[in-house]
Amino acid sequence: MKTVKVYGPGCKRCETTEAMVKDAAAKLGVAVEVEKITDAKSIAMAGVISTPGISVDGKLVHAGGLPDAAKLEGWLRA
């Protein structure tokens, strides 16, 4: 099971990013545990300068704006 963290204050883009992660995982048949991180200090400590951010299994893979769907699927497959 992959652990995916979505970093952001709870804005619409952050909610959309979380939904994209869940949809991509379902499409690929990959088991994921999605955690939303909304605390500003935790977001900064993760190295996310621009939200939304995504980390997969502890590695920051995206920050700022909605992720590209193809890249998202690649991160979940890896």
Short mmCIF file of N, CA and C in Angstrom, two decimals:
data_model
loop_
_atom_site.label_atom_id
_atom_site.label_comp_id
_atom_site.label_asym_id
_atom_site.label_seq_id
_atom_site.Cartn_x
_atom_site.Cartn_y
_atom_site.Cartn_z
N MET A 1 0.84 -1.19 0.00
CA MET A 1 0.00 0.00 0.00
C MET A 1 0.88 1.24 0.00
N LYS A 2 0.54 2.18 -0.87
CA LYS A 2 1.27 3.43 -0.94
C LYS A 2 0.63 4.46 -0.01
N THR A 3 1.48 5.28 0.59
CA THR A 3 1.02 6.37 1.43
C THR A 3 1.18 7.66 0.65
N VAL A 4 0.07 8.34 0.42
CA VAL A 4 0.07 9.59 -0.33
C VAL A 4 -0.41 10.70 0.58
N LYS A 5 0.36 11.77 0.65
CA LYS A 5 -0.03 12.93 1.43
C LYS A 5 -0.31 14.09 0.48
N VAL A 6 -1.44 14.73 0.69
CA VAL A 6 -1.81 15.91 -0.09
C VAL A 6 -1.70 17.10 0.85
N TYR A 7 -0.81 18.04 0.48
CA TYR A 7 -0.55 19.21 1.31
C TYR A 7 -1.30 20.42 0.77
N GLY A 8 -2.02 21.10 1.65
CA GLY A 8 -2.72 22.31 1.26
C GLY A 8 -3.68 22.76 2.35
N PRO A 9 -4.09 24.02 2.29
CA PRO A 9 -4.94 24.59 3.34
C PRO A 9 -6.41 24.18 3.27
N GLY A 10 -6.78 23.40 2.27
CA GLY A 10 -8.18 23.00 2.14
C GLY A 10 -8.91 23.74 1.04
N CYS A 11 -8.16 24.34 0.14
CA CYS A 11 -8.75 25.08 -0.97
C CYS A 11 -9.34 24.12 -2.01
N LYS A 12 -10.04 24.68 -2.98
CA LYS A 12 -10.67 23.87 -4.02
C LYS A 12 -9.64 23.04 -4.80
N ARG A 13 -8.49 23.64 -5.12
CA ARG A 13 -7.45 22.89 -5.85
C ARG A 13 -6.93 21.72 -5.04
N CYS A 14 -6.82 21.91 -3.72
CA CYS A 14 -6.34 20.84 -2.86
C CYS A 14 -7.35 19.69 -2.81
N GLU A 15 -8.62 20.03 -2.74
CA GLU A 15 -9.67 19.01 -2.74
C GLU A 15 -9.70 18.27 -4.08
N THR A 16 -9.52 19.01 -5.17
CA THR A 16 -9.49 18.39 -6.50
C THR A 16 -8.29 17.46 -6.62
N THR A 17 -7.14 17.87 -6.09
CA THR A 17 -5.94 17.05 -6.13
C THR A 17 -6.16 15.75 -5.37
N GLU A 18 -6.78 15.84 -4.21
CA GLU A 18 -7.07 14.63 -3.43
C GLU A 18 -7.97 13.68 -4.23
N ALA A 19 -8.99 14.23 -4.87
CA ALA A 19 -9.90 13.42 -5.67
C ALA A 19 -9.16 12.79 -6.86
N MET A 20 -8.24 13.55 -7.47
CA MET A 20 -7.46 13.02 -8.59
C MET A 20 -6.60 11.84 -8.15
N VAL A 21 -6.00 11.94 -6.97
CA VAL A 21 -5.17 10.84 -6.44
C VAL A 21 -6.03 9.59 -6.25
N LYS A 22 -7.19 9.76 -5.62
CA LYS A 22 -8.07 8.61 -5.37
C LYS A 22 -8.57 8.01 -6.67
N ASP A 23 -8.93 8.84 -7.64
CA ASP A 23 -9.41 8.34 -8.94
C ASP A 23 -8.32 7.59 -9.68
N ALA A 24 -7.10 8.14 -9.69
CA ALA A 24 -5.99 7.49 -10.39
C ALA A 24 -5.65 6.15 -9.74
N ALA A 25 -5.67 6.11 -8.42
CA ALA A 25 -5.38 4.86 -7.71
C ALA A 25 -6.43 3.80 -8.04
N ALA A 26 -7.70 4.21 -8.06
CA ALA A 26 -8.77 3.27 -8.39
C ALA A 26 -8.63 2.77 -9.82
N LYS A 27 -8.30 3.67 -10.74
CA LYS A 27 -8.13 3.31 -12.15
C LYS A 27 -7.00 2.29 -12.33
N LEU A 28 -5.92 2.48 -11.56
CA LEU A 28 -4.76 1.60 -11.67
C LEU A 28 -4.87 0.35 -10.80
N GLY A 29 -5.83 0.34 -9.89
CA GLY A 29 -5.96 -0.79 -8.96
C GLY A 29 -4.86 -0.80 -7.91
N VAL A 30 -4.38 0.39 -7.56
CA VAL A 30 -3.31 0.53 -6.57
C VAL A 30 -3.94 0.92 -5.23
N ALA A 31 -3.57 0.19 -4.18
CA ALA A 31 -4.07 0.51 -2.84
C ALA A 31 -3.30 1.71 -2.31
N VAL A 32 -4.03 2.75 -1.92
CA VAL A 32 -3.39 3.95 -1.37
C VAL A 32 -4.08 4.38 -0.08
N GLU A 33 -3.28 4.96 0.77
CA GLU A 33 -3.79 5.62 1.98
C GLU A 33 -3.53 7.10 1.75
N VAL A 34 -4.59 7.89 1.64
CA VAL A 34 -4.46 9.32 1.36
C VAL A 34 -4.66 10.10 2.65
N GLU A 35 -3.69 10.95 2.94
CA GLU A 35 -3.75 11.79 4.14
C GLU A 35 -3.68 13.25 3.70
N LYS A 36 -4.59 14.06 4.21
CA LYS A 36 -4.57 15.50 3.92
C LYS A 36 -3.83 16.21 5.03
N ILE A 37 -2.88 17.04 4.65
CA ILE A 37 -2.10 17.83 5.61
C ILE A 37 -2.49 19.29 5.40
N THR A 38 -3.14 19.89 6.39
CA THR A 38 -3.62 21.27 6.26
C THR A 38 -2.88 22.25 7.16
N ASP A 39 -2.08 21.75 8.08
CA ASP A 39 -1.35 22.60 9.01
C ASP A 39 -0.19 23.30 8.29
N ALA A 40 -0.17 24.64 8.35
CA ALA A 40 0.83 25.44 7.63
C ALA A 40 2.26 25.06 8.02
N LYS A 41 2.50 24.79 9.28
CA LYS A 41 3.85 24.43 9.73
C LYS A 41 4.27 23.08 9.14
N SER A 42 3.36 22.12 9.13
CA SER A 42 3.67 20.80 8.57
C SER A 42 3.90 20.89 7.07
N ILE A 43 3.13 21.74 6.40
CA ILE A 43 3.30 21.93 4.95
C ILE A 43 4.69 22.49 4.67
N ALA A 44 5.08 23.51 5.42
CA ALA A 44 6.39 24.13 5.24
C ALA A 44 7.52 23.15 5.56
N MET A 45 7.35 22.38 6.62
CA MET A 45 8.39 21.41 7.01
C MET A 45 8.57 20.32 5.95
N ALA A 46 7.53 20.04 5.18
CA ALA A 46 7.62 19.04 4.11
C ALA A 46 8.32 19.60 2.87
N GLY A 47 8.58 20.91 2.87
CA GLY A 47 9.26 21.53 1.74
C GLY A 47 8.32 22.02 0.66
N VAL A 48 7.03 22.06 0.96
CA VAL A 48 6.04 22.53 -0.02
C VAL A 48 5.97 24.05 0.05
N ILE A 49 6.38 24.70 -1.03
CA ILE A 49 6.37 26.16 -1.08
C ILE A 49 5.06 26.66 -1.66
N SER A 50 4.52 25.92 -2.63
CA SER A 50 3.29 26.28 -3.30
C SER A 50 2.34 25.08 -3.26
N THR A 51 1.11 25.32 -2.83
CA THR A 51 0.15 24.22 -2.70
C THR A 51 -0.74 24.14 -3.93
N PRO A 52 -1.34 23.01 -4.19
CA PRO A 52 -1.24 21.77 -3.42
C PRO A 52 0.07 21.03 -3.70
N GLY A 53 0.48 20.27 -2.72
CA GLY A 53 1.67 19.43 -2.85
C GLY A 53 1.29 17.97 -2.66
N ILE A 54 2.09 17.09 -3.22
CA ILE A 54 1.85 15.66 -3.09
C ILE A 54 3.15 14.96 -2.76
N SER A 55 3.09 14.06 -1.77
CA SER A 55 4.22 13.18 -1.52
C SER A 55 3.72 11.74 -1.61
N VAL A 56 4.55 10.89 -2.18
CA VAL A 56 4.23 9.47 -2.30
C VAL A 56 5.31 8.70 -1.55
N ASP A 57 4.88 7.94 -0.55
CA ASP A 57 5.80 7.17 0.29
C ASP A 57 6.94 8.02 0.82
N GLY A 58 6.61 9.23 1.28
CA GLY A 58 7.58 10.11 1.92
C GLY A 58 8.41 10.97 0.98
N LYS A 59 8.23 10.83 -0.33
CA LYS A 59 9.00 11.62 -1.29
C LYS A 59 8.10 12.66 -1.92
N LEU A 60 8.48 13.94 -1.80
CA LEU A 60 7.72 15.03 -2.40
C LEU A 60 7.86 14.94 -3.92
N VAL A 61 6.73 14.79 -4.61
CA VAL A 61 6.76 14.62 -6.07
C VAL A 61 6.13 15.78 -6.82
N HIS A 62 5.38 16.64 -6.12
CA HIS A 62 4.68 17.72 -6.80
C HIS A 62 4.38 18.85 -5.83
N ALA A 63 4.46 20.08 -6.33
CA ALA A 63 4.05 21.25 -5.55
C ALA A 63 3.59 22.33 -6.51
N GLY A 64 2.43 22.92 -6.22
CA GLY A 64 1.92 24.05 -6.98
C GLY A 64 1.03 23.65 -8.14
N GLY A 65 -0.25 23.94 -8.02
CA GLY A 65 -1.19 23.66 -9.10
C GLY A 65 -1.63 22.22 -9.14
N LEU A 66 -2.56 21.95 -10.04
CA LEU A 66 -3.06 20.60 -10.19
C LEU A 66 -2.02 19.74 -10.90
N PRO A 67 -1.84 18.50 -10.46
CA PRO A 67 -0.86 17.63 -11.10
C PRO A 67 -1.36 17.15 -12.46
N ASP A 68 -0.43 16.83 -13.34
CA ASP A 68 -0.76 16.23 -14.62
C ASP A 68 -1.22 14.79 -14.36
N ALA A 69 -2.34 14.38 -14.96
CA ALA A 69 -2.92 13.06 -14.69
C ALA A 69 -1.95 11.94 -15.04
N ALA A 70 -1.23 12.05 -16.14
CA ALA A 70 -0.28 11.00 -16.55
C ALA A 70 0.87 10.89 -15.56
N LYS A 71 1.37 12.04 -15.11
CA LYS A 71 2.45 12.01 -14.11
C LYS A 71 1.96 11.41 -12.80
N LEU A 72 0.75 11.76 -12.41
CA LEU A 72 0.16 11.23 -11.18
C LEU A 72 0.11 9.70 -11.23
N GLU A 73 -0.34 9.18 -12.35
CA GLU A 73 -0.40 7.72 -12.50
C GLU A 73 1.00 7.12 -12.43
N GLY A 74 1.98 7.80 -13.01
CA GLY A 74 3.36 7.32 -12.96
C GLY A 74 3.88 7.26 -11.53
N TRP A 75 3.57 8.27 -10.74
CA TRP A 75 4.02 8.28 -9.34
C TRP A 75 3.38 7.14 -8.56
N LEU A 76 2.13 6.83 -8.86
CA LEU A 76 1.44 5.77 -8.14
C LEU A 76 1.91 4.38 -8.58
N ARG A 77 2.36 4.26 -9.82
CA ARG A 77 2.87 2.98 -10.32
C ARG A 77 4.25 2.67 -9.77
N ALA A 78 5.06 3.69 -9.56
CA ALA A 78 6.48 3.51 -9.15
C ALA A 78 6.61 2.83 -7.82
#
